[in-house]
Coordinates of C-alpha atoms and ligand atoms in Angstrom, one line a residue:
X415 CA -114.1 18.7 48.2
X416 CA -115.1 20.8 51.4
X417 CA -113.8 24.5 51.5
X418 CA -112.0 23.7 54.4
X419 CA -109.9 21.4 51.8
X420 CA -109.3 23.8 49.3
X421 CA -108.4 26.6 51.8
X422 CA -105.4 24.1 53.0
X423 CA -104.3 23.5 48.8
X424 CA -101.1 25.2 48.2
X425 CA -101.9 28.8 46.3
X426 CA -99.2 29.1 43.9
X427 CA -99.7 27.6 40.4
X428 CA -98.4 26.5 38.1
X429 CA -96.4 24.0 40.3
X430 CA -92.9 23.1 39.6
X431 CA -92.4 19.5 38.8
X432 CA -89.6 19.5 41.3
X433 CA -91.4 20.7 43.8
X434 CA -94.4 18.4 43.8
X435 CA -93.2 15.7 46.2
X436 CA -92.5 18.6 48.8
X437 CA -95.8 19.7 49.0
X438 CA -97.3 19.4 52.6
X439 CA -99.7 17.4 53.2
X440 CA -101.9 17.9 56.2
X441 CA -100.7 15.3 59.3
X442 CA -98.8 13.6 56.5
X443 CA -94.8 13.4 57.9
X444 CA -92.6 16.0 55.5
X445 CA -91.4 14.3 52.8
X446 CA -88.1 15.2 51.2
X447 CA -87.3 16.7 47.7
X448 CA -86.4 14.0 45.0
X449 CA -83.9 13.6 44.0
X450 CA -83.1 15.0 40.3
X451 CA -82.8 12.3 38.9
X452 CA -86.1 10.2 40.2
X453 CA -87.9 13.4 38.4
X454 CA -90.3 12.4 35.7
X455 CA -89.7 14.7 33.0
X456 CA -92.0 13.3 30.2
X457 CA -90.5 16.6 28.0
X458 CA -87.3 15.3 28.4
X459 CA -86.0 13.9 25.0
X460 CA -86.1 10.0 25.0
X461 CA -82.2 9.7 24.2
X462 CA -81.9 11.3 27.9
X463 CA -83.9 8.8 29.4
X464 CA -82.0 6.1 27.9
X465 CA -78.7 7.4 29.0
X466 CA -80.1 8.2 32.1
X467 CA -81.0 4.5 33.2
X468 CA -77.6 3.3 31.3
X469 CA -75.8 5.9 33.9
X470 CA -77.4 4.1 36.9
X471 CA -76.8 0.4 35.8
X472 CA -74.0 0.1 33.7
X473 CA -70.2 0.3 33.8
X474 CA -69.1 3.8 33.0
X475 CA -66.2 3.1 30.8
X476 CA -63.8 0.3 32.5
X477 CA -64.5 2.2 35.7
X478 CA -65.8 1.4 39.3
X479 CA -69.2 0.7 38.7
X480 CA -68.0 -2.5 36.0
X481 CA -65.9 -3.9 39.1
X482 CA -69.4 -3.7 41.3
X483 CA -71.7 -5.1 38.9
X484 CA -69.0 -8.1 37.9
X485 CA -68.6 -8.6 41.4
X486 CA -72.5 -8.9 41.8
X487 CA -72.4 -11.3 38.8
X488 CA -69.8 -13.7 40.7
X489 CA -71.7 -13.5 43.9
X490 CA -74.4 -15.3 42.1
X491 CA -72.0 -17.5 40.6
X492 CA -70.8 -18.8 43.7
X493 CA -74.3 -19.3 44.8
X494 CA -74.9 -21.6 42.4
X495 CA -72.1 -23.9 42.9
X496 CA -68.8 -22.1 40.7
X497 CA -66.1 -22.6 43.5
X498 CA -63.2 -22.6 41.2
X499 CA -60.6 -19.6 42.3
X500 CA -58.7 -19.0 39.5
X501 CA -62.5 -19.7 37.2
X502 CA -64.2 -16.6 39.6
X503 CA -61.7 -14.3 39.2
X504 CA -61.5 -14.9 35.7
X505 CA -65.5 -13.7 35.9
X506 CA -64.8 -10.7 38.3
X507 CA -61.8 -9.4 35.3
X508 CA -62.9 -9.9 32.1
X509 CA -65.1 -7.4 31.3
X510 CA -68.3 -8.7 29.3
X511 CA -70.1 -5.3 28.8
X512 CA -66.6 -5.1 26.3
X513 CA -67.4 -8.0 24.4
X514 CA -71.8 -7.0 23.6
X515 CA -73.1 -4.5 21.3
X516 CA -73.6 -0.9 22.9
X517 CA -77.2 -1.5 22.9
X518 CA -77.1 -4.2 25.0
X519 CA -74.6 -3.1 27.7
X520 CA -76.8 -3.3 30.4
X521 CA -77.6 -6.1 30.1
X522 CA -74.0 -7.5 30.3
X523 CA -74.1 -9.1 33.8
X524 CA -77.7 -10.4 34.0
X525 CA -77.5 -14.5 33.8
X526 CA -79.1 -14.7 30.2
X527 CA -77.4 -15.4 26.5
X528 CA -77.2 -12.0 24.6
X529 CA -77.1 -11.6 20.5
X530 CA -73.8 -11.1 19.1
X531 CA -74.7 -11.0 15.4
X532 CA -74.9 -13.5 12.7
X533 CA -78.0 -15.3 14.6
X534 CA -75.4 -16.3 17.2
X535 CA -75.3 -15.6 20.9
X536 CA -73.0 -15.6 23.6
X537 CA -73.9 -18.1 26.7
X538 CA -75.3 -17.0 29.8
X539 CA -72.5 -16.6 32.3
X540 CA -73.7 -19.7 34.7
X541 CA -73.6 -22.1 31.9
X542 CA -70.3 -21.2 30.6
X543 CA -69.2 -21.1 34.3
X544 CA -70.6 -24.6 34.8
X545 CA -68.8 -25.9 31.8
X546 CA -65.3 -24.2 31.9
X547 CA -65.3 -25.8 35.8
X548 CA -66.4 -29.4 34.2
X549 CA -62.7 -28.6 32.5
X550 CA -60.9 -27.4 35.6
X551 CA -61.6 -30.7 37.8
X552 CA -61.3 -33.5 35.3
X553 CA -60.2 -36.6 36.9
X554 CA -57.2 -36.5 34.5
X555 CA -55.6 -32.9 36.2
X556 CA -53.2 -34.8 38.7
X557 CA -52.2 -36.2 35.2
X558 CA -51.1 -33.2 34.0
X559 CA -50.3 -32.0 37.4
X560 CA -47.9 -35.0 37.8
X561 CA -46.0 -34.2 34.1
X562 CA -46.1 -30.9 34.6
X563 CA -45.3 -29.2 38.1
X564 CA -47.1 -25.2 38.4
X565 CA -50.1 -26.1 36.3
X566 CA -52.3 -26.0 38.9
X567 CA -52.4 -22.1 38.1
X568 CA -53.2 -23.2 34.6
X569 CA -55.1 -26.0 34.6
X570 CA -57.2 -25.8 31.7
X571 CA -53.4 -26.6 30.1
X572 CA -53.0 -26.5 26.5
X573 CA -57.2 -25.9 25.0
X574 CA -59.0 -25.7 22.1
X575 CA -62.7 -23.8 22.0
X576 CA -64.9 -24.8 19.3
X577 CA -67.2 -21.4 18.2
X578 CA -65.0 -17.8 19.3
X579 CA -68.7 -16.0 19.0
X580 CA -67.3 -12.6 19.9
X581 CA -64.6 -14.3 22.5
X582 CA -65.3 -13.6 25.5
X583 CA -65.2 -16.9 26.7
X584 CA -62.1 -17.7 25.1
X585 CA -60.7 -14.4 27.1
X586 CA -61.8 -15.8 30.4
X587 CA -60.2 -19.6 28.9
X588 CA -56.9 -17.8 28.3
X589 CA -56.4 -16.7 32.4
X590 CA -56.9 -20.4 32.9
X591 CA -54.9 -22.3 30.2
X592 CA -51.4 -22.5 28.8
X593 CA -52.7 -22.0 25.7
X594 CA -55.4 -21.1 23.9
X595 CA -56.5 -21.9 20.5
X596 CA -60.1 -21.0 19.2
X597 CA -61.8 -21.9 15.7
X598 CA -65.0 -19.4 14.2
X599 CA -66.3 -20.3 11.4
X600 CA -67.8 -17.2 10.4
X601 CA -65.1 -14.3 9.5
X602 CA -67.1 -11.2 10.8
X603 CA -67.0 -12.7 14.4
X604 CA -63.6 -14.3 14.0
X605 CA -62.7 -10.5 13.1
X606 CA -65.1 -8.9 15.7
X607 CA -63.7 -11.1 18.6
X608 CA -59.8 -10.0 17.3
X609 CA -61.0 -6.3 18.2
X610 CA -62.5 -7.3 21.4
X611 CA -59.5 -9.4 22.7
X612 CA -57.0 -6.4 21.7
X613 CA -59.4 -4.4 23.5
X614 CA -59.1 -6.3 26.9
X615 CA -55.6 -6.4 26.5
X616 CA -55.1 -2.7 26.2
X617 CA -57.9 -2.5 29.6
X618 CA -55.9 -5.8 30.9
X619 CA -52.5 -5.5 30.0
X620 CA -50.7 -8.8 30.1
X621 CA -53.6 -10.9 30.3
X622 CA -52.9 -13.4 28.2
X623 CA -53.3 -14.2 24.5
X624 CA -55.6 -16.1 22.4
X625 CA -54.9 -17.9 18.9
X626 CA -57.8 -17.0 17.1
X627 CA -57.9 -19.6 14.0
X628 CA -60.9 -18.8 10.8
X629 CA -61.8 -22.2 9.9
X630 CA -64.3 -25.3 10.2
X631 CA -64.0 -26.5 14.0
X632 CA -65.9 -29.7 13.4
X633 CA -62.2 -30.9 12.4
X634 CA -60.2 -29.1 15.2
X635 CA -57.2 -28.2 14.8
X636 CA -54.3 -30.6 14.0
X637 CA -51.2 -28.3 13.7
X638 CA -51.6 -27.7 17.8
X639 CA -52.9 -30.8 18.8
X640 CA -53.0 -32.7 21.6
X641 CA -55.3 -30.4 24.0
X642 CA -55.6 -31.0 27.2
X643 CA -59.3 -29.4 27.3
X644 CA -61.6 -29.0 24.6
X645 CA -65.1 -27.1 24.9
X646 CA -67.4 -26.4 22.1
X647 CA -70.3 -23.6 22.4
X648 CA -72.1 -25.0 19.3
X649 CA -73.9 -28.3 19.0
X650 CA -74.4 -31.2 16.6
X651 CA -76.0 -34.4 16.4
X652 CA -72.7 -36.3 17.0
X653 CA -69.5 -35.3 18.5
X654 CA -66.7 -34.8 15.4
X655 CA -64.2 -37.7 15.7
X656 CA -61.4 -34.7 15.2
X657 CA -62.2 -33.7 18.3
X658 CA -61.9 -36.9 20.4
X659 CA -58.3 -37.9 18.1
X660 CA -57.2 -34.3 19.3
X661 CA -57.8 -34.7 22.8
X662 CA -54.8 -35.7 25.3
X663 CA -54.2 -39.0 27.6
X664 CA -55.8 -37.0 30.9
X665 CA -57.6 -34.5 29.0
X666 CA -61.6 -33.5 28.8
X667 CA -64.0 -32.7 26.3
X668 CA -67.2 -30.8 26.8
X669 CA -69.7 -30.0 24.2
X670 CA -72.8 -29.8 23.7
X671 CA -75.0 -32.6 21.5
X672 CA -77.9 -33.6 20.7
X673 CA -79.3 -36.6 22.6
X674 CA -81.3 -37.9 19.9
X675 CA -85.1 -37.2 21.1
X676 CA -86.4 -34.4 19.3
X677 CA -83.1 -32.4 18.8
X678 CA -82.3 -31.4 22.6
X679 CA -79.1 -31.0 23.5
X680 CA -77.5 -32.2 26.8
X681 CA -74.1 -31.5 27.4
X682 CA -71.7 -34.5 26.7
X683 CA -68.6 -35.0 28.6
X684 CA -65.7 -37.2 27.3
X685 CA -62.4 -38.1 29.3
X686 CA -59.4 -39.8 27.5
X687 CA -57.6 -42.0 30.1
X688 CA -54.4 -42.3 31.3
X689 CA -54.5 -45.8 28.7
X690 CA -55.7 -43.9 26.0
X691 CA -59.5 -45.1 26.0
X692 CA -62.2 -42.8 25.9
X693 CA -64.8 -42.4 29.0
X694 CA -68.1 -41.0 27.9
X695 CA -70.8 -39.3 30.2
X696 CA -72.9 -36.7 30.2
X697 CA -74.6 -33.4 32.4
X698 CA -77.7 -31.7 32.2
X699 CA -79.8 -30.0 28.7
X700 CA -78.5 -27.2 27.2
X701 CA -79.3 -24.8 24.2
X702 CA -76.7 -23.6 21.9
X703 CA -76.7 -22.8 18.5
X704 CA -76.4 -25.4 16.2
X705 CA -72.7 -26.8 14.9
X706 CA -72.3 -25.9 11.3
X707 CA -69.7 -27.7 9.1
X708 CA -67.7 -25.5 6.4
X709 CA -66.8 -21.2 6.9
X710 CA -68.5 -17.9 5.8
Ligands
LIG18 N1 -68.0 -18.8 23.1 C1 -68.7 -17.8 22.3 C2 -70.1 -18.3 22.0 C3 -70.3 -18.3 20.5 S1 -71.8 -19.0 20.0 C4 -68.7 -16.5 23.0 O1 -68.2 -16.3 24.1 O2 -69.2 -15.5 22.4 C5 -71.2 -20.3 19.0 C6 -70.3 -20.0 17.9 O3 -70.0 -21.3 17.3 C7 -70.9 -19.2 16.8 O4 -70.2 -18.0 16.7 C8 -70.9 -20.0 15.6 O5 -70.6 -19.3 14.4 C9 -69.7 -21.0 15.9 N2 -69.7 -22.2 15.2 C10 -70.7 -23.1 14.8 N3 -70.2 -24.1 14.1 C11 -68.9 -24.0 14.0 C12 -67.8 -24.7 13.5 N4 -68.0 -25.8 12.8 N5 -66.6 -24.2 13.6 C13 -66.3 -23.1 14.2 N6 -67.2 -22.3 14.8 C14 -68.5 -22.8 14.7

Protein backbone atom coordinates (compact mmCIF):
# COMPACT_ATOMS: atom_id res chain seq x y z
CA UNK A 1 0.00 0.00 0.00
CA UNK A 2 1.51 3.47 -1.06
CA UNK A 3 1.23 6.42 1.53
CA UNK A 4 -0.76 8.14 -0.70
CA UNK A 5 -3.40 5.12 0.01
CA UNK A 6 -3.23 5.17 3.53
CA UNK A 7 -3.40 9.09 3.73
CA UNK A 8 -6.99 8.69 1.82
CA UNK A 9 -8.10 5.58 4.76
CA UNK A 10 -10.68 6.98 6.97
CA UNK A 11 -8.90 8.06 10.54
CA UNK A 12 -11.38 7.09 13.05
CA UNK A 13 -11.21 3.57 14.46
CA UNK A 14 -12.71 1.39 15.67
CA UNK A 15 -15.37 1.53 12.84
CA UNK A 16 -18.92 1.13 13.47
CA UNK A 17 -20.38 -1.89 11.78
CA UNK A 18 -23.13 0.27 10.53
CA UNK A 19 -21.13 2.55 9.13
CA UNK A 20 -18.88 0.34 7.03
CA UNK A 21 -20.85 0.35 3.78
CA UNK A 22 -20.80 4.32 3.88
CA UNK A 23 -17.30 4.60 3.86
CA UNK A 24 -16.02 6.64 0.72
CA UNK A 25 -14.26 5.11 -1.51
CA UNK A 26 -12.13 7.16 -3.80
CA UNK A 27 -14.02 7.71 -7.57
CA UNK A 28 -16.25 4.86 -6.24
CA UNK A 29 -20.17 6.51 -6.59
CA UNK A 30 -21.50 7.04 -2.64
CA UNK A 31 -23.11 4.21 -1.55
CA UNK A 32 -26.01 4.38 0.80
CA UNK A 33 -26.28 3.21 4.54
CA UNK A 34 -27.79 -0.46 4.92
CA UNK A 35 -30.34 -0.91 5.87
CA UNK A 36 -30.67 -2.37 9.65
CA UNK A 37 -31.60 -5.08 8.98
CA UNK A 38 -29.07 -6.32 6.00
CA UNK A 39 -26.39 -5.69 9.01
CA UNK A 40 -24.28 -8.69 9.83
CA UNK A 41 -24.16 -8.79 13.46
CA UNK A 42 -22.29 -12.10 14.13
CA UNK A 43 -22.83 -10.96 18.16
CA UNK A 44 -26.21 -11.02 17.64
CA UNK A 45 -27.82 -14.12 19.46
CA UNK A 46 -28.82 -16.85 16.89
CA UNK A 47 -32.63 -16.90 18.05
CA UNK A 48 -32.51 -13.22 16.47
CA UNK A 49 -31.32 -14.32 13.37
CA UNK A 50 -33.81 -16.88 13.10
CA UNK A 51 -36.64 -14.56 13.79
CA UNK A 52 -35.15 -12.14 11.75
CA UNK A 53 -35.35 -14.19 8.41
CA UNK A 54 -38.94 -15.75 9.66
CA UNK A 55 -40.00 -11.74 9.79
CA UNK A 56 -38.98 -11.27 6.12
CA UNK A 57 -40.57 -14.51 4.67
CA UNK A 58 -43.33 -15.68 6.57
CA UNK A 59 -46.85 -14.68 7.34
CA UNK A 60 -46.96 -12.58 10.44
CA UNK A 61 -49.95 -14.11 12.20
CA UNK A 62 -53.01 -14.43 9.59
CA UNK A 63 -51.95 -11.03 8.35
CA UNK A 64 -50.97 -9.36 4.94
CA UNK A 65 -47.84 -10.88 4.24
CA UNK A 66 -49.85 -14.72 4.37
CA UNK A 67 -52.28 -13.31 1.59
CA UNK A 68 -48.92 -12.28 -0.62
CA UNK A 69 -47.01 -15.27 -0.22
CA UNK A 70 -50.48 -17.61 -0.83
CA UNK A 71 -51.07 -15.52 -3.71
CA UNK A 72 -47.43 -16.12 -4.99
CA UNK A 73 -48.11 -19.89 -4.35
CA UNK A 74 -51.26 -19.80 -6.81
CA UNK A 75 -49.48 -17.78 -9.38
CA UNK A 76 -47.32 -20.82 -9.79
CA UNK A 77 -50.20 -22.90 -9.60
CA UNK A 78 -51.74 -21.49 -12.44
CA UNK A 79 -48.59 -21.77 -14.31
CA UNK A 80 -48.54 -25.18 -14.22
CA UNK A 81 -51.86 -25.88 -15.53
CA UNK A 82 -54.54 -25.47 -12.07
CA UNK A 83 -57.34 -23.43 -13.94
CA UNK A 84 -60.11 -24.51 -11.64
CA UNK A 85 -61.73 -21.10 -9.96
CA UNK A 86 -63.40 -22.29 -7.14
CA UNK A 87 -59.90 -25.05 -6.62
CA UNK A 88 -57.45 -21.58 -6.71
CA UNK A 89 -59.20 -19.70 -4.42
CA UNK A 90 -59.43 -22.53 -2.22
CA UNK A 91 -55.33 -22.31 -2.41
CA UNK A 92 -55.25 -18.43 -2.02
CA UNK A 93 -57.69 -18.91 1.62
CA UNK A 94 -56.70 -21.77 3.36
CA UNK A 95 -53.90 -20.92 5.19
CA UNK A 96 -51.11 -23.82 5.16
CA UNK A 97 -48.41 -22.09 7.40
CA UNK A 98 -51.67 -23.05 10.00
CA UNK A 99 -51.65 -26.54 9.31
CA UNK A 100 -47.19 -27.15 9.69
CA UNK A 101 -45.21 -27.27 12.71
CA UNK A 102 -43.78 -23.66 13.82
CA UNK A 103 -40.43 -24.80 12.65
CA UNK A 104 -41.32 -25.17 9.38
CA UNK A 105 -43.44 -22.11 8.67
CA UNK A 106 -41.44 -20.79 6.15
CA UNK A 107 -41.43 -23.17 4.36
CA UNK A 108 -45.33 -23.34 4.02
CA UNK A 109 -45.68 -22.08 0.44
CA UNK A 110 -42.60 -23.55 -1.34
CA UNK A 111 -43.93 -26.48 -3.83
CA UNK A 112 -42.40 -29.37 -1.63
CA UNK A 113 -44.11 -32.15 0.92
CA UNK A 114 -43.39 -31.02 4.58
CA UNK A 115 -43.20 -33.47 7.79
CA UNK A 116 -46.23 -33.55 9.81
CA UNK A 117 -45.25 -36.11 12.41
CA UNK A 118 -45.67 -39.77 12.72
CA UNK A 119 -43.26 -40.29 9.53
CA UNK A 120 -46.10 -38.79 7.44
CA UNK A 121 -46.10 -35.70 5.28
CA UNK A 122 -48.29 -33.41 3.78
CA UNK A 123 -48.28 -33.24 -0.33
CA UNK A 124 -46.69 -30.63 -2.10
CA UNK A 125 -49.35 -28.12 -3.09
CA UNK A 126 -49.04 -28.78 -7.13
CA UNK A 127 -49.71 -32.41 -6.68
CA UNK A 128 -52.68 -32.11 -4.46
CA UNK A 129 -53.70 -29.25 -6.86
CA UNK A 130 -53.38 -31.67 -9.79
CA UNK A 131 -55.42 -34.31 -8.07
CA UNK A 132 -58.25 -32.37 -6.28
CA UNK A 133 -58.76 -30.87 -10.20
CA UNK A 134 -58.66 -34.68 -11.66
CA UNK A 135 -62.00 -34.55 -9.15
CA UNK A 136 -63.42 -31.27 -10.21
CA UNK A 137 -63.71 -32.20 -14.09
CA UNK A 138 -64.72 -35.86 -14.14
CA UNK A 139 -66.72 -36.74 -17.12
CA UNK A 140 -69.47 -37.74 -14.61
CA UNK A 141 -70.08 -33.72 -13.17
CA UNK A 142 -72.93 -32.90 -15.78
CA UNK A 143 -74.21 -36.14 -13.96
CA UNK A 144 -74.46 -34.66 -10.89
CA UNK A 145 -74.97 -31.33 -12.37
CA UNK A 146 -78.11 -32.68 -14.15
CA UNK A 147 -79.66 -34.32 -10.63
CA UNK A 148 -78.65 -31.69 -8.80
CA UNK A 149 -79.05 -27.93 -10.01
CA UNK A 150 -76.19 -25.27 -8.07
CA UNK A 151 -73.57 -27.92 -7.68
CA UNK A 152 -71.41 -26.49 -9.96
CA UNK A 153 -70.26 -24.25 -6.81
CA UNK A 154 -69.72 -27.55 -5.18
CA UNK A 155 -68.61 -29.88 -7.39
CA UNK A 156 -66.55 -32.13 -5.65
CA UNK A 157 -70.34 -33.10 -4.17
CA UNK A 158 -70.63 -35.46 -1.42
CA UNK A 159 -66.36 -36.80 -0.84
CA UNK A 160 -64.52 -39.06 1.09
CA UNK A 161 -60.48 -38.42 1.65
CA UNK A 162 -58.54 -41.36 2.49
CA UNK A 163 -55.41 -40.12 5.08
CA UNK A 164 -56.53 -36.48 7.05
CA UNK A 165 -52.52 -36.08 7.69
CA UNK A 166 -52.91 -32.85 9.57
CA UNK A 167 -56.08 -31.72 7.20
CA UNK A 168 -55.20 -29.28 5.30
CA UNK A 169 -56.26 -30.75 2.29
CA UNK A 170 -59.48 -31.90 3.51
CA UNK A 171 -59.89 -27.91 4.55
CA UNK A 172 -59.30 -26.89 0.94
CA UNK A 173 -61.84 -30.28 -0.14
CA UNK A 174 -64.53 -28.80 2.15
CA UNK A 175 -64.78 -25.11 0.07
CA UNK A 176 -65.32 -27.46 -2.89
CA UNK A 177 -67.71 -30.26 -1.77
CA UNK A 178 -71.12 -30.72 -0.17
CA UNK A 179 -69.65 -32.78 2.14
CA UNK A 180 -66.82 -33.80 3.53
CA UNK A 181 -65.89 -36.95 5.25
CA UNK A 182 -62.12 -37.93 6.07
CA UNK A 183 -60.63 -41.17 7.66
CA UNK A 184 -56.86 -41.08 9.70
CA UNK A 185 -55.82 -43.86 10.88
CA UNK A 186 -53.46 -42.64 13.42
CA UNK A 187 -55.31 -40.77 16.48
CA UNK A 188 -52.50 -38.09 17.17
CA UNK A 189 -53.10 -36.61 13.59
CA UNK A 190 -56.79 -37.38 13.57
CA UNK A 191 -56.63 -35.13 16.87
CA UNK A 192 -53.91 -32.67 15.48
CA UNK A 193 -55.96 -31.97 12.30
CA UNK A 194 -59.43 -31.36 14.66
CA UNK A 195 -57.19 -28.41 16.24
CA UNK A 196 -56.11 -27.24 12.95
CA UNK A 197 -59.64 -27.20 11.22
CA UNK A 198 -61.16 -25.28 14.46
CA UNK A 199 -58.40 -23.14 13.99
CA UNK A 200 -59.27 -22.06 10.24
CA UNK A 201 -62.60 -21.77 11.25
CA UNK A 202 -62.12 -19.29 13.95
CA UNK A 203 -59.44 -17.35 11.06
CA UNK A 204 -62.23 -18.41 8.35
CA UNK A 205 -65.46 -18.11 9.89
CA UNK A 206 -68.06 -20.05 8.00
CA UNK A 207 -65.87 -21.94 5.93
CA UNK A 208 -67.15 -25.06 5.95
CA UNK A 209 -66.94 -28.24 8.07
CA UNK A 210 -65.18 -31.43 7.88
CA UNK A 211 -66.23 -34.91 9.34
CA UNK A 212 -63.23 -36.08 10.64
CA UNK A 213 -63.79 -40.04 11.24
CA UNK A 214 -60.56 -42.19 13.44
CA UNK A 215 -60.62 -45.38 11.71
CA UNK A 216 -59.10 -47.83 8.91
CA UNK A 217 -59.78 -46.03 5.45
CA UNK A 218 -58.80 -49.08 3.35
CA UNK A 219 -62.68 -49.86 4.09
CA UNK A 220 -64.18 -46.33 3.59
CA UNK A 221 -66.80 -45.41 5.17
CA UNK A 222 -70.22 -47.12 4.78
CA UNK A 223 -72.58 -45.07 7.08
CA UNK A 224 -72.10 -41.95 4.44
CA UNK A 225 -71.78 -43.68 1.36
CA UNK A 226 -72.27 -43.13 -1.96
CA UNK A 227 -69.38 -40.30 -2.61
CA UNK A 228 -69.35 -38.61 -5.38
CA UNK A 229 -65.35 -38.09 -5.21
CA UNK A 230 -62.99 -40.07 -3.42
CA UNK A 231 -59.10 -39.20 -3.11
CA UNK A 232 -56.65 -41.00 -1.04
CA UNK A 233 -53.14 -39.36 -0.06
CA UNK A 234 -51.73 -42.85 0.93
CA UNK A 235 -50.84 -45.71 -1.40
CA UNK A 236 -51.09 -49.47 -1.59
CA UNK A 237 -50.43 -52.17 -3.89
CA UNK A 238 -54.17 -52.47 -4.96
CA UNK A 239 -57.00 -50.15 -4.75
CA UNK A 240 -59.49 -51.41 -1.53
CA UNK A 241 -62.68 -52.79 -3.14
CA UNK A 242 -64.55 -50.50 -0.33
CA UNK A 243 -63.55 -47.83 -1.99
CA UNK A 244 -64.80 -48.61 -5.59
CA UNK A 245 -68.50 -50.18 -3.86
CA UNK A 246 -68.60 -46.62 -2.08
CA UNK A 247 -68.19 -44.61 -5.09
CA UNK A 248 -71.39 -43.07 -6.92
CA UNK A 249 -72.88 -43.67 -10.66
CA UNK A 250 -70.89 -40.30 -12.04
CA UNK A 251 -68.45 -40.20 -9.40
CA UNK A 252 -64.31 -40.40 -9.46
CA UNK A 253 -61.71 -41.95 -7.54
CA UNK A 254 -58.17 -40.87 -7.36
CA UNK A 255 -55.43 -42.53 -5.43
CA UNK A 256 -52.39 -43.36 -5.56
CA UNK A 257 -51.00 -47.20 -6.23
CA UNK A 258 -48.54 -49.01 -6.87
CA UNK A 259 -48.02 -50.02 -10.53
CA UNK A 260 -46.43 -53.18 -9.81
CA UNK A 261 -42.55 -52.62 -11.01
CA UNK A 262 -40.50 -52.12 -8.10
CA UNK A 263 -43.15 -50.35 -5.79
CA UNK A 264 -43.65 -46.96 -7.71
CA UNK A 265 -46.73 -45.51 -7.51
CA UNK A 266 -48.61 -43.78 -10.40
CA UNK A 267 -51.72 -42.26 -9.62
CA UNK A 268 -54.85 -44.41 -10.58
CA UNK A 269 -58.01 -42.88 -11.69
CA UNK A 270 -61.32 -44.70 -11.59
CA UNK A 271 -64.84 -43.43 -12.96
CA UNK A 272 -68.17 -45.26 -12.12
CA UNK A 273 -70.51 -44.72 -15.17
CA UNK A 274 -73.73 -43.46 -15.56
CA UNK A 275 -74.52 -47.80 -15.95
CA UNK A 276 -72.81 -48.51 -13.01
CA UNK A 277 -69.46 -50.04 -14.51
CA UNK A 278 -66.23 -48.97 -13.53
CA UNK A 279 -63.74 -47.06 -16.10
CA UNK A 280 -60.07 -47.46 -15.07
CA UNK A 281 -57.09 -45.20 -16.10
CA UNK A 282 -54.35 -43.79 -14.85
CA UNK A 283 -51.87 -40.22 -14.67
CA UNK A 284 -48.43 -39.73 -13.98
CA UNK A 285 -45.83 -41.34 -10.80
CA UNK A 286 -46.34 -40.16 -7.52
CA UNK A 287 -44.86 -40.62 -3.97
CA UNK A 288 -46.91 -40.99 -0.99
CA UNK A 289 -46.65 -42.65 2.01
CA UNK A 290 -47.60 -46.04 2.03
CA UNK A 291 -51.51 -47.19 2.83
CA UNK A 292 -51.60 -49.01 6.07
CA UNK A 293 -54.55 -51.32 7.04
CA UNK A 294 -55.80 -51.23 10.94
CA UNK A 295 -55.51 -47.67 13.56
CA UNK A 296 -52.97 -46.44 16.14
N1 LIG B 1 -54.01 -35.14 3.07
C1 LIG B 1 -53.04 -35.09 4.11
C2 LIG B 1 -51.82 -35.87 3.76
C3 LIG B 1 -51.60 -36.92 4.79
S1 LIG B 1 -50.35 -38.08 4.45
C4 LIG B 1 -52.70 -33.66 4.51
O1 LIG B 1 -53.19 -32.72 3.89
O2 LIG B 1 -51.97 -33.49 5.48
C5 LIG B 1 -51.29 -39.56 4.35
C6 LIG B 1 -52.04 -39.96 5.56
O3 LIG B 1 -52.69 -41.19 5.28
C7 LIG B 1 -51.18 -40.22 6.79
O4 LIG B 1 -51.58 -39.37 7.83
C8 LIG B 1 -51.44 -41.68 7.13
O5 LIG B 1 -51.48 -41.96 8.51
C9 LIG B 1 -52.81 -41.90 6.48
N2 LIG B 1 -53.16 -43.28 6.21
C10 LIG B 1 -52.40 -44.29 5.73
N3 LIG B 1 -53.13 -45.42 5.65
C11 LIG B 1 -54.38 -45.11 6.08
C12 LIG B 1 -55.59 -45.85 6.24
N4 LIG B 1 -55.68 -47.15 5.95
N5 LIG B 1 -56.67 -45.21 6.70
C13 LIG B 1 -56.64 -43.90 7.03
N6 LIG B 1 -55.54 -43.14 6.91
C14 LIG B 1 -54.41 -43.75 6.44
Amino acid sequence: MSQGESERKPRRFPLQLDRVSAVPVPGAAPRPFLQPRELLRPQAPLQHAAQDRLRQTIPQGVGLDSVRVRRRMVERLVAEGISHPGLLDAFGQVPRHQFVDTALVNQAYEDTSLPIGLGQTISKPSVVAAMIQLLCVRPGLPVLAAARPGSEARPLGACLEIGTGCGYQAALLAHLARQVVSIERLRDLHHKARQHLDQLRLTLPGWPDVRLVYGDGMVGHAPQAPYDTIIAAAGGSALPQAWLDQLAPGGRLVAPTEDGRGGSQVLAIVDRLPDGSLQHSRAGAVLFVPLKSGTR
